[in-house]
Amino acid sequence: MEKVEIDKNLCIGCGACAAICPKNFEIGDDGLAEVTNDKVTDEVKEAAENCPTDAIKIKKADKKEEL
Ligand code: SF4
């Protein structure tokens, strides 16, 4: 299982991820991207590839980390 996260320190709020994959990303009140659904789909991978700052991180979901 994989999950997607946004590194807000890298995000510049360009909106590309929300445009490519609105099911998983939206621009929050702070003007930066937020994950609304961390399930990794092909669209999520496409958004990650198109993020200009590589702020979209796809990680292995480790059960120990979720506890
Ligand atoms: S594509 Fe990257 S930089 Fe642009 S809003 Fe999404 S996470 Fe932020």
PDB file of C-alpha atoms and ligand atoms in Angstrom:
ATOM      1  CA  MET A   1       0.000   0.000   0.000  1.00  0.00           C
ATOM      2  CA  GLU A   2       1.143   3.484  -0.816  1.00  0.00           C
ATOM      3  CA  LYS A   3      -0.133   6.830   0.340  1.00  0.00           C
ATOM      4  CA  VAL A   4       0.395  10.357  -0.868  1.00  0.00           C
ATOM      5  CA  GLU A   5       1.482  13.365   1.176  1.00  0.00           C
ATOM      6  CA  ILE A   6       2.215  17.015   0.426  1.00  0.00           C
ATOM      7  CA  ASP A   7       5.388  18.630   1.748  1.00  0.00           C
ATOM      8  CA  LYS A   8       4.050  22.108   2.508  1.00  0.00           C
ATOM      9  CA  ASN A   9       7.590  23.417   2.853  1.00  0.00           C
ATOM     10  CA  LEU A  10       8.057  22.756  -0.869  1.00  0.00           C
ATOM     11  CA  CYS A  11       4.561  23.516  -2.226  1.00  0.00           C
ATOM     12  CA  ILE A  12       4.205  26.900  -3.944  1.00  0.00           C
ATOM     13  CA  GLY A  13       0.428  26.670  -4.410  1.00  0.00           C
ATOM     14  CA  CYS A  14       0.521  26.576  -8.208  1.00  0.00           C
ATOM     15  CA  GLY A  15      -2.656  24.471  -8.299  1.00  0.00           C
ATOM     16  CA  ALA A  16      -1.414  21.942 -10.858  1.00  0.00           C
ATOM     17  CA  CYS A  17      -2.109  18.959  -8.610  1.00  0.00           C
ATOM     18  CA  ALA A  18      -5.701  20.047  -7.914  1.00  0.00           C
ATOM     19  CA  ALA A  19      -6.240  20.625 -11.651  1.00  0.00           C
ATOM     20  CA  ILE A  20      -4.842  17.220 -12.646  1.00  0.00           C
ATOM     21  CA  CYS A  21      -6.302  15.238  -9.774  1.00  0.00           C
ATOM     22  CA  PRO A  22      -9.155  17.031  -7.973  1.00  0.00           C
ATOM     23  CA  LYS A  23     -10.223  13.780  -6.292  1.00  0.00           C
ATOM     24  CA  ASN A  24      -7.119  13.818  -4.137  1.00  0.00           C
ATOM     25  CA  PHE A  25      -5.858  17.412  -3.896  1.00  0.00           C
ATOM     26  CA  GLU A  26      -7.282  20.840  -3.194  1.00  0.00           C
ATOM     27  CA  ILE A  27      -5.838  24.249  -2.450  1.00  0.00           C
ATOM     28  CA  GLY A  28      -6.473  25.060   1.199  1.00  0.00           C
ATOM     29  CA  ASP A  29      -7.139  28.322   3.000  1.00  0.00           C
ATOM     30  CA  ASP A  30      -3.388  28.857   3.354  1.00  0.00           C
ATOM     31  CA  GLY A  31      -3.020  28.819  -0.446  1.00  0.00           C
ATOM     32  CA  LEU A  32      -1.106  25.552  -0.400  1.00  0.00           C
ATOM     33  CA  ALA A  33      -2.141  22.114  -1.567  1.00  0.00           C
ATOM     34  CA  GLU A  34      -3.803  19.662   0.784  1.00  0.00           C
ATOM     35  CA  VAL A  35      -4.436  15.960   0.426  1.00  0.00           C
ATOM     36  CA  THR A  36      -8.154  15.182   0.610  1.00  0.00           C
ATOM     37  CA  ASN A  37      -7.691  11.473  -0.131  1.00  0.00           C
ATOM     38  CA  ASP A  38      -4.316   9.760   0.321  1.00  0.00           C
ATOM     39  CA  LYS A  39      -5.103   6.753  -1.902  1.00  0.00           C
ATOM     40  CA  VAL A  40      -2.531   6.577  -4.707  1.00  0.00           C
ATOM     41  CA  THR A  41      -4.018   6.385  -8.213  1.00  0.00           C
ATOM     42  CA  ASP A  42      -2.540   6.912 -11.668  1.00  0.00           C
ATOM     43  CA  GLU A  43      -3.814  10.504 -11.520  1.00  0.00           C
ATOM     44  CA  VAL A  44      -1.970  11.039  -8.236  1.00  0.00           C
ATOM     45  CA  LYS A  45       1.232   9.786  -9.860  1.00  0.00           C
ATOM     46  CA  GLU A  46       0.651  12.098 -12.831  1.00  0.00           C
ATOM     47  CA  ALA A  47       0.155  15.037 -10.463  1.00  0.00           C
ATOM     48  CA  ALA A  48       3.352  14.126  -8.607  1.00  0.00           C
ATOM     49  CA  GLU A  49       5.278  14.044 -11.887  1.00  0.00           C
ATOM     50  CA  ASN A  50       3.913  17.470 -12.830  1.00  0.00           C
ATOM     51  CA  CYS A  51       4.480  19.219  -9.506  1.00  0.00           C
ATOM     52  CA  PRO A  52       7.131  21.875 -10.227  1.00  0.00           C
ATOM     53  CA  THR A  53       8.718  21.576  -6.797  1.00  0.00           C
ATOM     54  CA  ASP A  54       8.389  17.812  -6.161  1.00  0.00           C
ATOM     55  CA  ALA A  55       6.237  18.563  -3.123  1.00  0.00           C
ATOM     56  CA  ILE A  56       4.007  15.535  -3.718  1.00  0.00           C
ATOM     57  CA  LYS A  57       5.487  12.534  -1.962  1.00  0.00           C
ATOM     58  CA  ILE A  58       4.297   8.991  -2.583  1.00  0.00           C
ATOM     59  CA  LYS A  59       5.290   6.826   0.337  1.00  0.00           C
ATOM     60  CA  LYS A  60       4.965   3.248   1.355  1.00  0.00           C
ATOM     61  CA  ALA A  61       2.215   3.160   3.959  1.00  0.00           C
ATOM     62  CA  ASP A  62       3.863   1.411   6.873  1.00  0.00           C
ATOM     63  CA  LYS A  63       1.346   0.203   9.415  1.00  0.00           C
ATOM     64  CA  LYS A  64       3.727   0.992  12.264  1.00  0.00           C
ATOM     65  CA  GLU A  65       3.856   4.645  11.172  1.00  0.00           C
ATOM     66  CA  GLU A  66       0.073   4.917  11.181  1.00  0.00           C
ATOM     67  CA  LEU A  67      -0.298   3.826  14.812  1.00  0.00           C
TER      68      LEU A  67
HETATM   69  S1  SF4 B   1       1.500  20.909  -7.954  1.00  0.00           S
HETATM   70 FE1  SF4 B   1       3.014  20.925  -6.276  1.00  0.00          FE
HETATM   71  S2  SF4 B   1       3.544  23.089  -5.951  1.00  0.00           S
HETATM   72 FE2  SF4 B   1       1.671  23.031  -7.180  1.00  0.00          FE
HETATM   73  S3  SF4 B   1       0.003  23.204  -5.648  1.00  0.00           S
HETATM   74 FE3  SF4 B   1       0.346  21.014  -6.024  1.00  0.00          FE
HETATM   75  S4  SF4 B   1       1.835  20.355  -4.444  1.00  0.00           S
HETATM   76 FE4  SF4 B   1       1.878  22.599  -4.541  1.00  0.00          FE
END
